[in-house]
Amino acid sequence: MAPVHRVAKDADTRKRNLFEPLLTSIQADGSPDKMVSWFTSPFKNPLKNRNSIDAATSRTYLQSHDGTFEKDKPSPNTVAVPNQSILPTSEIHSETSRRPSRAGSGPGIAPLRNGSSNPSRLSHTAPALNGTYDDGPAVVGMAADVSDGTSRLGSTPSKLSAPSSHTSVSQSFVKREPAEDENILHTLSTRLPSSSSLSSQLTPAKSTTPTIEPLQPRPSPKPSVNSPRASRISFNNLRPRSSIPASLAPTELAQQSIHAAYSSRLNPFALHQNELHLLRTRISQLHVTAYLNIRNRILRLWVRNPLVGVTPEEAAGCAASSRWLGLAEVAYEWLLRNGYINFGCVEVPDTSHIKVRKYKNKQSKQKTIVVIGAGIAGLGCARQLESLFRQYHYRLALLGEEPPKVIVLEGRNRIGGRVYSHPLNNQTSARIPEHARCTAELGAHIITGFDHGNPLNMIIRGQLALHYHALRDNSTLYDLDGRLVDKKQDIMVEKLYNDILDRASVYRHRPDAPTIISGDKTLIEAGRDPQGEADALISTTGTSRTTEESTRAGSDQLENVPGGMDKLTGKAHMVTGSRKKAAPASAAEAMGWNLSSNVLASRDLNLDPVARGMEHPTLGAAMDEAVKQYQFLLDLEPQHMRLINWHYANMEYANAVNLGKLSLSGWDQDIGNEFEGEHTQVIGGYQQVPRGILQYPSPLDLRTQKTVKRISYDPNGRRGRSARIQCDDGQVIEADRIVLTTSLGVLKEQTLAFDPPLPRWKLEPIERLGFGVLNKLVLVYEKPFWNVDQDMFGLLRDSENPGSLDQEDYVRNRGKFYLFWNCIKTSGRPVLIALMAGDAAVQAESASDNELINGVTADLRRMFKGTQVPRPSETIVTRWRKDPFTRGTYSYVGATSLPDDYDIMARAVGNLHFAGEATCGTHPATVHGAYISGLRAASEIMEELLGPIDLPTPLVPPSIKTESSPKSTTGQKRKAEEAPASVSESVGAKAARLDAIEQEILATIIAEIGFQPSKAGSKKGSNPYLLFTTDKWEECKEKVNTTRRVATGNTNAKGNKNDIRAAVGALWRQASEETKQQYREKTVGNRQTNIENAATFDARLASWNDRAVEIRRKYLDDHPGALSTEEQESMWTALGIYEHGRKAKRKSGYADRTVKTEETG
């Protein structure tokens, strides 16, 4: 399989500024011709070659294969696929659920066989993987297999390998998932009428698709021992400012850079704790601002186009002056090593071409890194290691080493771990893109927001270009008799539940806020670097507290408190509120409740006996006590109790355990790290993500069906001491370092032996942290009988004693089929997924399929009275607790857990490293948390191989001042206006004076001739929908706010941007053709204006610069003595203006006005 991207030699061809706006415009326009042109014209594309076409092919490929491996299959033979090209299918889907990703291909893109004049870019091959191969034939899109009229992939139905299992498989041409885990998926022992239950133990399918010769990854050139020596890549030899667009206003550049930092989980105005540790003894407070500006600009390059890796040349170009090149070098390497840039499915800068004179040491044996587990954490770690080894090839060569070999071992015969998209029997669908498979998510299901730093955003939308569906919280709740729950009652009970959770959260652990070092926020927002010389090092000036800590110090009443529950995920979201709570009676009345008679308004809830009386208090115990005490205040009825417990079940879904096992003080230890934006589901299967990471830009060395039973490691991590991995098939693999990504559940089972045993400090958090289970029942129908526009609907469960008001009677059943996901828009088939959370998830492990299917069918028939609810045609039951490779689903904070348990889980033991969701304290129990942990483990290994980041010396050289030659003043009277500033003027005072004068000059220029012409600023909207959005935004915003206020009863409630966008989209779809035509005509005029503005831009820019020089000279004439002669010379030189007004060879002196004196001449 060919790499996704090739790094352009010329940074100017990368066009990061055009990536997002141009692709977004084309996608919003929806024109098939434009979309085809975007993906089939790599040499005309304003981005660099192959970026777009490979994003399209990667998406098509990933949605065409099932990610399984066929056993005992010889290496495939080569099949030529000539003259393929990317062309659109006949239908371009426009619905929200099938829209193309923000940075990806258009819908319906498919390669066709033959008949195209374009050269083939899609003739790929698949890697041989230890006798198996991934995803079947690796012809992108697989359209070559269907041109003869067969169905998509043309495979035969699977046979059964277990005599006790039975699967009814209808005639289907989709390649089946072979040999899946028998303990996850369970089959009915007898055939169900009109339905089938999927077996977990399926034999490999024999694909009818042609075999492909495995692609051998491009070998990296091996450096010769006698090769000429090359010094370490030095940023001092690179050009500053080359990545700062001359046409972009400094403030606009700053805003884009700040946004990029937020989009990368970093504070744009403060150093990360690891950055602080690295730099605190080498830079001053003044330098912090310059460093943050550079770091944020580097992130801007990556965020604006993740199809290409950021190069050292580009990073150096983010420095506004050669003085800051050392800071740029450190920022680039820190971001690179820690996985903030150049991660995922991207081809990165290769340093293997750099020649080395001689090794420092004798060439050593190539090291081996073994990653155990091919889930998101393992694959992400392996991919990151391969990427880093490629970028640090020359550094390894200087140490006398080749890039280490990376091997991934997986016990299953599939990849993805707990990300598992199982293909359905019937693959016929017109609801999803043509090459997307009809799948059901048996594991991870939801992407909880792309914004504010989710690394999956770059991979899913920016690199693989996967289609996804945005979820809406438009659910309805059904009572146990099938009637809809009154909306007013639902809102009242939800408010009561949130109040109970809020009061229980008073007892949560509040960690000390970390200390931070901040830059000058004003300068960062203005896009300006500091002036003057360095002051004291930050290690001697102390540190500033975070805003949260300062707030708590100033007022003990404000803190982050639960602001409600997210029904889509079951998690609480936090808002700033008062620690002091209103009296329960007053709070209940404000919610709309009527108080019981003889209730004292001042009576408070007392949870101390539970919270402080138990050795290990739990969240469930505290909340149950609050419910009991509220029953004395309010006349709660059985339906109220059912509603309250529905919310309990939803939180048990989020934590994969009964609330009675969650730590009261630490259950929400990851609060505050949530990503923002709409929740989404991947169309065609979440498993496309691990498959993409496995394959791009070159296949990883993956070995499946390698179950590890013993790990021998060196607890001291001494160099030269190898580790040994023993598999259950008898094979022993030696490694220099191991990354173990197995689940916490497997570690708790102690089925994996360690030699020597893990130390006690490692075993204790394994014992204290919990590992829960969530199970699903997948129901496939031939026709939907539910509202297909609703993404989910809920069901209230009765107590064990019908009509009971005792909270304990609801615990056992409340999570059984409490929520149904409507997956018709993501699977392409009429599919419901019923969730089983809390105790119900545990019960499902031992319940029979018949029992579960009969129960859910009866529930659905009560909910949809008057509608024929048939038996499902296909069913799948998950039993994750029985899966020997996971023993559950995800981790939770157990009652005995300590605040730093997740951090200890992440800590390496010698040459044994750990990754996985249970090692990520900021994002546990999530796919993105698992991926982030893989990046962290890769960073640890790089530090072991290369040592810590080597800081240049000097890190920041002193600024070079322009000194004028001493002149004789004999017989001359020195002019008063040229009197220099007082010799006693401090460096800081001088910098402030010069900065104030410069700001006044710029204000004068802007007042007379306006801002400098900008290409971006002069462009008028050329997309009719975006113009329509601008006109209708406020109108839709007011409607959404009004709807939100009515729904919540809160007069201050506001809708989010996603709801407003949806309202605008609905308004556009409802608009008449005449209205749309008006906007189309307006864009035609705007395009013509843009063309005219572009044609005159250079002339306007030159004219503006000339006038600005004149105004600057006039200002200096009108303000004699403001600047000394030396200061004036330095100013003109920095602006690129030589003596007598001659300009330097720059496009715009004003765009480069911050360049230092030493760079000119």
mmCIF file with all atom_site columns, N, CA, C and O in Angstrom, residues 1125-1161:
data_model
loop_
_atom_site.group_PDB
_atom_site.id
_atom_site.type_symbol
_atom_site.label_atom_id
_atom_site.label_alt_id
_atom_site.label_comp_id
_atom_site.label_asym_id
_atom_site.label_entity_id
_atom_site.label_seq_id
_atom_site.pdbx_PDB_ins_code
_atom_site.Cartn_x
_atom_site.Cartn_y
_atom_site.Cartn_z
_atom_site.occupancy
_atom_site.B_iso_or_equiv
_atom_site.pdbx_formal_charge
_atom_site.auth_seq_id
_atom_site.auth_comp_id
_atom_site.auth_asym_id
_atom_site.auth_atom_id
_atom_site.pdbx_PDB_model_num
ATOM 1   N N  . THR A 1 1125 ? 19.583 59.025 16.725 1.00 0.00 ? 1125 THR A N  1
ATOM 2   C CA . THR A 1 1125 ? 20.047 58.649 15.387 1.00 0.00 ? 1125 THR A CA 1
ATOM 3   C C  . THR A 1 1125 ? 20.237 57.147 15.281 1.00 0.00 ? 1125 THR A C  1
ATOM 4   O O  . THR A 1 1125 ? 19.841 56.514 14.294 1.00 0.00 ? 1125 THR A O  1
ATOM 5   N N  . GLU A 1 1126 ? 20.869 56.555 16.323 1.00 0.00 ? 1126 GLU A N  1
ATOM 6   C CA . GLU A 1 1126 ? 21.085 55.118 16.302 1.00 0.00 ? 1126 GLU A CA 1
ATOM 7   C C  . GLU A 1 1126 ? 19.777 54.347 16.278 1.00 0.00 ? 1126 GLU A C  1
ATOM 8   O O  . GLU A 1 1126 ? 19.616 53.352 15.563 1.00 0.00 ? 1126 GLU A O  1
ATOM 9   N N  . GLU A 1 1127 ? 18.800 54.824 17.049 1.00 0.00 ? 1127 GLU A N  1
ATOM 10  C CA . GLU A 1 1127 ? 17.509 54.146 17.095 1.00 0.00 ? 1127 GLU A CA 1
ATOM 11  C C  . GLU A 1 1127 ? 16.764 54.268 15.772 1.00 0.00 ? 1127 GLU A C  1
ATOM 12  O O  . GLU A 1 1127 ? 16.089 53.332 15.341 1.00 0.00 ? 1127 GLU A O  1
ATOM 13  N N  . GLN A 1 1128 ? 16.893 55.415 15.105 1.00 0.00 ? 1128 GLN A N  1
ATOM 14  C CA . GLN A 1 1128 ? 16.259 55.566 13.802 1.00 0.00 ? 1128 GLN A CA 1
ATOM 15  C C  . GLN A 1 1128 ? 16.891 54.633 12.773 1.00 0.00 ? 1128 GLN A C  1
ATOM 16  O O  . GLN A 1 1128 ? 16.187 53.999 11.973 1.00 0.00 ? 1128 GLN A O  1
ATOM 17  N N  . GLU A 1 1129 ? 18.223 54.560 12.792 1.00 0.00 ? 1129 GLU A N  1
ATOM 18  C CA . GLU A 1 1129 ? 18.901 53.669 11.852 1.00 0.00 ? 1129 GLU A CA 1
ATOM 19  C C  . GLU A 1 1129 ? 18.475 52.212 12.083 1.00 0.00 ? 1129 GLU A C  1
ATOM 20  O O  . GLU A 1 1129 ? 18.241 51.455 11.135 1.00 0.00 ? 1129 GLU A O  1
ATOM 21  N N  . SER A 1 1130 ? 18.392 51.847 13.355 1.00 0.00 ? 1130 SER A N  1
ATOM 22  C CA . SER A 1 1130 ? 17.976 50.483 13.669 1.00 0.00 ? 1130 SER A CA 1
ATOM 23  C C  . SER A 1 1130 ? 16.542 50.228 13.193 1.00 0.00 ? 1130 SER A C  1
ATOM 24  O O  . SER A 1 1130 ? 16.238 49.157 12.669 1.00 0.00 ? 1130 SER A O  1
ATOM 25  N N  . MET A 1 1131 ? 15.665 51.222 13.336 1.00 0.00 ? 1131 MET A N  1
ATOM 26  C CA . MET A 1 1131 ? 14.275 51.072 12.908 1.00 0.00 ? 1131 MET A CA 1
ATOM 27  C C  . MET A 1 1131 ? 14.185 50.870 11.402 1.00 0.00 ? 1131 MET A C  1
ATOM 28  O O  . MET A 1 1131 ? 13.518 49.951 10.914 1.00 0.00 ? 1131 MET A O  1
ATOM 29  N N  . TRP A 1 1132 ? 14.885 51.722 10.621 1.00 0.00 ? 1132 TRP A N  1
ATOM 30  C CA . TRP A 1 1132 ? 14.814 51.619 9.168  1.00 0.00 ? 1132 TRP A CA 1
ATOM 31  C C  . TRP A 1 1132 ? 15.416 50.291 8.687  1.00 0.00 ? 1132 TRP A C  1
ATOM 32  O O  . TRP A 1 1132 ? 14.903 49.660 7.754  1.00 0.00 ? 1132 TRP A O  1
ATOM 33  N N  . THR A 1 1133 ? 16.495 49.882 9.318  1.00 0.00 ? 1133 THR A N  1
ATOM 34  C CA . THR A 1 1133 ? 17.116 48.620 8.916  1.00 0.00 ? 1133 THR A CA 1
ATOM 35  C C  . THR A 1 1133 ? 16.182 47.446 9.207  1.00 0.00 ? 1133 THR A C  1
ATOM 36  O O  . THR A 1 1133 ? 16.051 46.523 8.400  1.00 0.00 ? 1133 THR A O  1
ATOM 37  N N  . ALA A 1 1134 ? 15.539 47.474 10.375 1.00 0.00 ? 1134 ALA A N  1
ATOM 38  C CA . ALA A 1 1134 ? 14.613 46.403 10.726 1.00 0.00 ? 1134 ALA A CA 1
ATOM 39  C C  . ALA A 1 1134 ? 13.434 46.338 9.773  1.00 0.00 ? 1134 ALA A C  1
ATOM 40  O O  . ALA A 1 1134 ? 12.880 45.267 9.510  1.00 0.00 ? 1134 ALA A O  1
ATOM 41  N N  . LEU A 1 1135 ? 13.042 47.498 9.224  1.00 0.00 ? 1135 LEU A N  1
ATOM 42  C CA . LEU A 1 1135 ? 11.929 47.539 8.280  1.00 0.00 ? 1135 LEU A CA 1
ATOM 43  C C  . LEU A 1 1135 ? 12.358 47.153 6.871  1.00 0.00 ? 1135 LEU A C  1
ATOM 44  O O  . LEU A 1 1135 ? 11.521 47.067 5.971  1.00 0.00 ? 1135 LEU A O  1
ATOM 45  N N  . GLY A 1 1136 ? 13.658 46.940 6.657  1.00 0.00 ? 1136 GLY A N  1
ATOM 46  C CA . GLY A 1 1136 ? 14.119 46.597 5.325  1.00 0.00 ? 1136 GLY A CA 1
ATOM 47  C C  . GLY A 1 1136 ? 14.300 47.807 4.443  1.00 0.00 ? 1136 GLY A C  1
ATOM 48  O O  . GLY A 1 1136 ? 14.261 47.695 3.213  1.00 0.00 ? 1136 GLY A O  1
ATOM 49  N N  . ILE A 1 1137 ? 14.494 48.995 5.033  1.00 0.00 ? 1137 ILE A N  1
ATOM 50  C CA . ILE A 1 1137 ? 14.688 50.229 4.270  1.00 0.00 ? 1137 ILE A CA 1
ATOM 51  C C  . ILE A 1 1137 ? 16.140 50.655 4.447  1.00 0.00 ? 1137 ILE A C  1
ATOM 52  O O  . ILE A 1 1137 ? 16.599 50.910 5.563  1.00 0.00 ? 1137 ILE A O  1
ATOM 53  N N  . TYR A 1 1138 ? 16.877 50.699 3.335  1.00 0.00 ? 1138 TYR A N  1
ATOM 54  C CA . TYR A 1 1138 ? 18.277 51.114 3.402  1.00 0.00 ? 1138 TYR A CA 1
ATOM 55  C C  . TYR A 1 1138 ? 18.369 52.626 3.373  1.00 0.00 ? 1138 TYR A C  1
ATOM 56  O O  . TYR A 1 1138 ? 17.371 53.361 3.310  1.00 0.00 ? 1138 TYR A O  1
ATOM 57  N N  . GLU A 1 1139 ? 19.552 53.093 3.359  1.00 0.00 ? 1139 GLU A N  1
ATOM 58  C CA . GLU A 1 1139 ? 19.818 54.532 3.331  1.00 0.00 ? 1139 GLU A CA 1
ATOM 59  C C  . GLU A 1 1139 ? 19.218 55.133 2.063  1.00 0.00 ? 1139 GLU A C  1
ATOM 60  O O  . GLU A 1 1139 ? 19.163 54.512 1.002  1.00 0.00 ? 1139 GLU A O  1
ATOM 61  N N  . HIS A 1 1140 ? 18.774 56.380 2.156  1.00 0.00 ? 1140 HIS A N  1
ATOM 62  C CA . HIS A 1 1140 ? 18.145 57.125 1.053  1.00 0.00 ? 1140 HIS A CA 1
ATOM 63  C C  . HIS A 1 1140 ? 16.829 56.496 0.620  1.00 0.00 ? 1140 HIS A C  1
ATOM 64  O O  . HIS A 1 1140 ? 16.380 56.706 -0.508 1.00 0.00 ? 1140 HIS A O  1
ATOM 65  N N  . GLY A 1 1141 ? 16.218 55.702 1.506  1.00 0.00 ? 1141 GLY A N  1
ATOM 66  C CA . GLY A 1 1141 ? 14.875 55.201 1.216  1.00 0.00 ? 1141 GLY A CA 1
ATOM 67  C C  . GLY A 1 1141 ? 14.839 53.984 0.320  1.00 0.00 ? 1141 GLY A C  1
ATOM 68  O O  . GLY A 1 1141 ? 13.777 53.541 -0.084 1.00 0.00 ? 1141 GLY A O  1
ATOM 69  N N  . ARG A 1 1142 ? 15.992 53.408 -0.045 1.00 0.00 ? 1142 ARG A N  1
ATOM 70  C CA . ARG A 1 1142 ? 16.010 52.230 -0.899 1.00 0.00 ? 1142 ARG A CA 1
ATOM 71  C C  . ARG A 1 1142 ? 15.524 51.013 -0.109 1.00 0.00 ? 1142 ARG A C  1
ATOM 72  O O  . ARG A 1 1142 ? 15.991 50.763 0.998  1.00 0.00 ? 1142 ARG A O  1
ATOM 73  N N  . LYS A 1 1143 ? 14.623 50.243 -0.710 1.00 0.00 ? 1143 LYS A N  1
ATOM 74  C CA . LYS A 1 1143 ? 14.026 49.114 -0.001 1.00 0.00 ? 1143 LYS A CA 1
ATOM 75  C C  . LYS A 1 1143 ? 14.874 47.864 -0.124 1.00 0.00 ? 1143 LYS A C  1
ATOM 76  O O  . LYS A 1 1143 ? 15.573 47.665 -1.107 1.00 0.00 ? 1143 LYS A O  1
ATOM 77  N N  . ALA A 1 1144 ? 14.776 47.033 0.898  1.00 0.00 ? 1144 ALA A N  1
ATOM 78  C CA . ALA A 1 1144 ? 15.442 45.738 0.861  1.00 0.00 ? 1144 ALA A CA 1
ATOM 79  C C  . ALA A 1 1144 ? 14.675 44.802 -0.055 1.00 0.00 ? 1144 ALA A C  1
ATOM 80  O O  . ALA A 1 1144 ? 13.593 45.115 -0.529 1.00 0.00 ? 1144 ALA A O  1
ATOM 81  N N  . LYS A 1 1145 ? 15.256 43.635 -0.293 1.00 0.00 ? 1145 LYS A N  1
ATOM 82  C CA . LYS A 1 1145 ? 14.647 42.693 -1.235 1.00 0.00 ? 1145 LYS A CA 1
ATOM 83  C C  . LYS A 1 1145 ? 13.584 41.860 -0.541 1.00 0.00 ? 1145 LYS A C  1
ATOM 84  O O  . LYS A 1 1145 ? 13.630 40.639 -0.503 1.00 0.00 ? 1145 LYS A O  1
ATOM 85  N N  . ARG A 1 1146 ? 12.637 42.523 0.031  1.00 0.00 ? 1146 ARG A N  1
ATOM 86  C CA . ARG A 1 1146 ? 11.520 41.834 0.659  1.00 0.00 ? 1146 ARG A CA 1
ATOM 87  C C  . ARG A 1 1146 ? 10.236 42.295 0.005  1.00 0.00 ? 1146 ARG A C  1
ATOM 88  O O  . ARG A 1 1146 ? 10.168 43.391 -0.552 1.00 0.00 ? 1146 ARG A O  1
ATOM 89  N N  . LYS A 1 1147 ? 9.222  41.457 0.121  1.00 0.00 ? 1147 LYS A N  1
ATOM 90  C CA . LYS A 1 1147 ? 7.934  41.859 -0.438 1.00 0.00 ? 1147 LYS A CA 1
ATOM 91  C C  . LYS A 1 1147 ? 7.420  43.110 0.249  1.00 0.00 ? 1147 LYS A C  1
ATOM 92  O O  . LYS A 1 1147 ? 6.917  44.022 -0.361 1.00 0.00 ? 1147 LYS A O  1
ATOM 93  N N  . SER A 1 1148 ? 7.503  43.124 1.550  1.00 0.00 ? 1148 SER A N  1
ATOM 94  C CA . SER A 1 1148 ? 6.930  44.225 2.310  1.00 0.00 ? 1148 SER A CA 1
ATOM 95  C C  . SER A 1 1148 ? 7.741  44.452 3.565  1.00 0.00 ? 1148 SER A C  1
ATOM 96  O O  . SER A 1 1148 ? 7.844  43.587 4.411  1.00 0.00 ? 1148 SER A O  1
ATOM 97  N N  . GLY A 1 1149 ? 8.320  45.592 3.642  1.00 0.00 ? 1149 GLY A N  1
ATOM 98  C CA . GLY A 1 1149 ? 9.068  45.928 4.845  1.00 0.00 ? 1149 GLY A CA 1
ATOM 99  C C  . GLY A 1 1149 ? 8.186  45.927 6.065  1.00 0.00 ? 1149 GLY A C  1
ATOM 100 O O  . GLY A 1 1149 ? 8.604  45.543 7.141  1.00 0.00 ? 1149 GLY A O  1
ATOM 101 N N  . TYR A 1 1150 ? 6.931  46.330 5.895  1.00 0.00 ? 1150 TYR A N  1
ATOM 102 C CA . TYR A 1 1150 ? 6.047  46.402 7.050  1.00 0.00 ? 1150 TYR A CA 1
ATOM 103 C C  . TYR A 1 1150 ? 5.617  45.034 7.510  1.00 0.00 ? 1150 TYR A C  1
ATOM 104 O O  . TYR A 1 1150 ? 5.367  44.811 8.678  1.00 0.00 ? 1150 TYR A O  1
ATOM 105 N N  . ALA A 1 1151 ? 5.501  44.091 6.608  1.00 0.00 ? 1151 ALA A N  1
ATOM 106 C CA . ALA A 1 1151 ? 5.176  42.736 7.040  1.00 0.00 ? 1151 ALA A CA 1
ATOM 107 C C  . ALA A 1 1151 ? 6.318  42.136 7.835  1.00 0.00 ? 1151 ALA A C  1
ATOM 108 O O  . ALA A 1 1151 ? 6.133  41.286 8.680  1.00 0.00 ? 1151 ALA A O  1
ATOM 109 N N  . ASP A 1 1152 ? 7.543  42.607 7.560  1.00 0.00 ? 1152 ASP A N  1
ATOM 110 C CA . ASP A 1 1152 ? 8.717  42.047 8.226  1.00 0.00 ? 1152 ASP A CA 1
ATOM 111 C C  . ASP A 1 1152 ? 9.329  43.025 9.205  1.00 0.00 ? 1152 ASP A C  1
ATOM 112 O O  . ASP A 1 1152 ? 10.506 42.957 9.514  1.00 0.00 ? 1152 ASP A O  1
ATOM 113 N N  . ARG A 1 1153 ? 8.561  43.937 9.737  1.00 0.00 ? 1153 ARG A N  1
ATOM 114 C CA . ARG A 1 1153 ? 9.149  45.039 10.497 1.00 0.00 ? 1153 ARG A CA 1
ATOM 115 C C  . ARG A 1 1153 ? 9.754  44.592 11.815 1.00 0.00 ? 1153 ARG A C  1
ATOM 116 O O  . ARG A 1 1153 ? 10.498 45.341 12.418 1.00 0.00 ? 1153 ARG A O  1
ATOM 117 N N  . THR A 1 1154 ? 9.453  43.368 12.267 1.00 0.00 ? 1154 THR A N  1
ATOM 118 C CA . THR A 1 1154 ? 10.031 42.916 13.535 1.00 0.00 ? 1154 THR A CA 1
ATOM 119 C C  . THR A 1 1154 ? 11.371 42.234 13.360 1.00 0.00 ? 1154 THR A C  1
ATOM 120 O O  . THR A 1 1154 ? 11.956 41.768 14.309 1.00 0.00 ? 1154 THR A O  1
ATOM 121 N N  . VAL A 1 1155 ? 11.869 42.149 12.114 1.00 0.00 ? 1155 VAL A N  1
ATOM 122 C CA . VAL A 1 1155 ? 13.159 41.497 11.889 1.00 0.00 ? 1155 VAL A CA 1
ATOM 123 C C  . VAL A 1 1155 ? 14.262 42.315 12.521 1.00 0.00 ? 1155 VAL A C  1
ATOM 124 O O  . VAL A 1 1155 ? 14.314 43.528 12.406 1.00 0.00 ? 1155 VAL A O  1
ATOM 125 N N  . LYS A 1 1156 ? 15.180 41.639 13.186 1.00 0.00 ? 1156 LYS A N  1
ATOM 126 C CA . LYS A 1 1156 ? 16.232 42.332 13.914 1.00 0.00 ? 1156 LYS A CA 1
ATOM 127 C C  . LYS A 1 1156 ? 17.301 42.856 12.977 1.00 0.00 ? 1156 LYS A C  1
ATOM 128 O O  . LYS A 1 1156 ? 17.454 42.431 11.841 1.00 0.00 ? 1156 LYS A O  1
ATOM 129 N N  . THR A 1 1157 ? 18.118 43.786 13.502 1.00 0.00 ? 1157 THR A N  1
ATOM 130 C CA . THR A 1 1157 ? 19.154 44.431 12.721 1.00 0.00 ? 1157 THR A CA 1
ATOM 131 C C  . THR A 1 1157 ? 20.143 43.430 12.152 1.00 0.00 ? 1157 THR A C  1
ATOM 132 O O  . THR A 1 1157 ? 20.586 43.545 11.016 1.00 0.00 ? 1157 THR A O  1
ATOM 133 N N  . GLU A 1 1158 ? 20.474 42.404 12.922 1.00 0.00 ? 1158 GLU A N  1
ATOM 134 C CA . GLU A 1 1158 ? 21.532 41.507 12.462 1.00 0.00 ? 1158 GLU A CA 1
ATOM 135 C C  . GLU A 1 1158 ? 21.097 40.674 11.278 1.00 0.00 ? 1158 GLU A C  1
ATOM 136 O O  . GLU A 1 1158 ? 21.905 40.018 10.653 1.00 0.00 ? 1158 GLU A O  1
ATOM 137 N N  . GLU A 1 1159 ? 19.806 40.651 10.916 1.00 0.00 ? 1159 GLU A N  1
ATOM 138 C CA . GLU A 1 1159 ? 19.348 39.848 9.802  1.00 0.00 ? 1159 GLU A CA 1
ATOM 139 C C  . GLU A 1 1159 ? 19.402 40.614 8.483  1.00 0.00 ? 1159 GLU A C  1
ATOM 140 O O  . GLU A 1 1159 ? 19.161 40.034 7.434  1.00 0.00 ? 1159 GLU A O  1
ATOM 141 N N  . THR A 1 1160 ? 19.608 41.911 8.525  1.00 0.00 ? 1160 THR A N  1
ATOM 142 C CA . THR A 1 1160 ? 19.567 42.719 7.327  1.00 0.00 ? 1160 THR A CA 1
ATOM 143 C C  . THR A 1 1160 ? 20.960 43.051 6.866  1.00 0.00 ? 1160 THR A C  1
ATOM 144 O O  . THR A 1 1160 ? 21.954 42.804 7.528  1.00 0.00 ? 1160 THR A O  1
ATOM 145 N N  . GLY A 1 1161 ? 21.025 43.709 5.718  1.00 0.00 ? 1161 GLY A N  1
ATOM 146 C CA . GLY A 1 1161 ? 22.324 44.110 5.229  1.00 0.00 ? 1161 GLY A CA 1
ATOM 147 C C  . GLY A 1 1161 ? 22.604 43.483 3.895  1.00 0.00 ? 1161 GLY A C  1
ATOM 148 O O  . GLY A 1 1161 ? 21.855 42.742 3.352  1.00 0.00 ? 1161 GLY A O  1
#
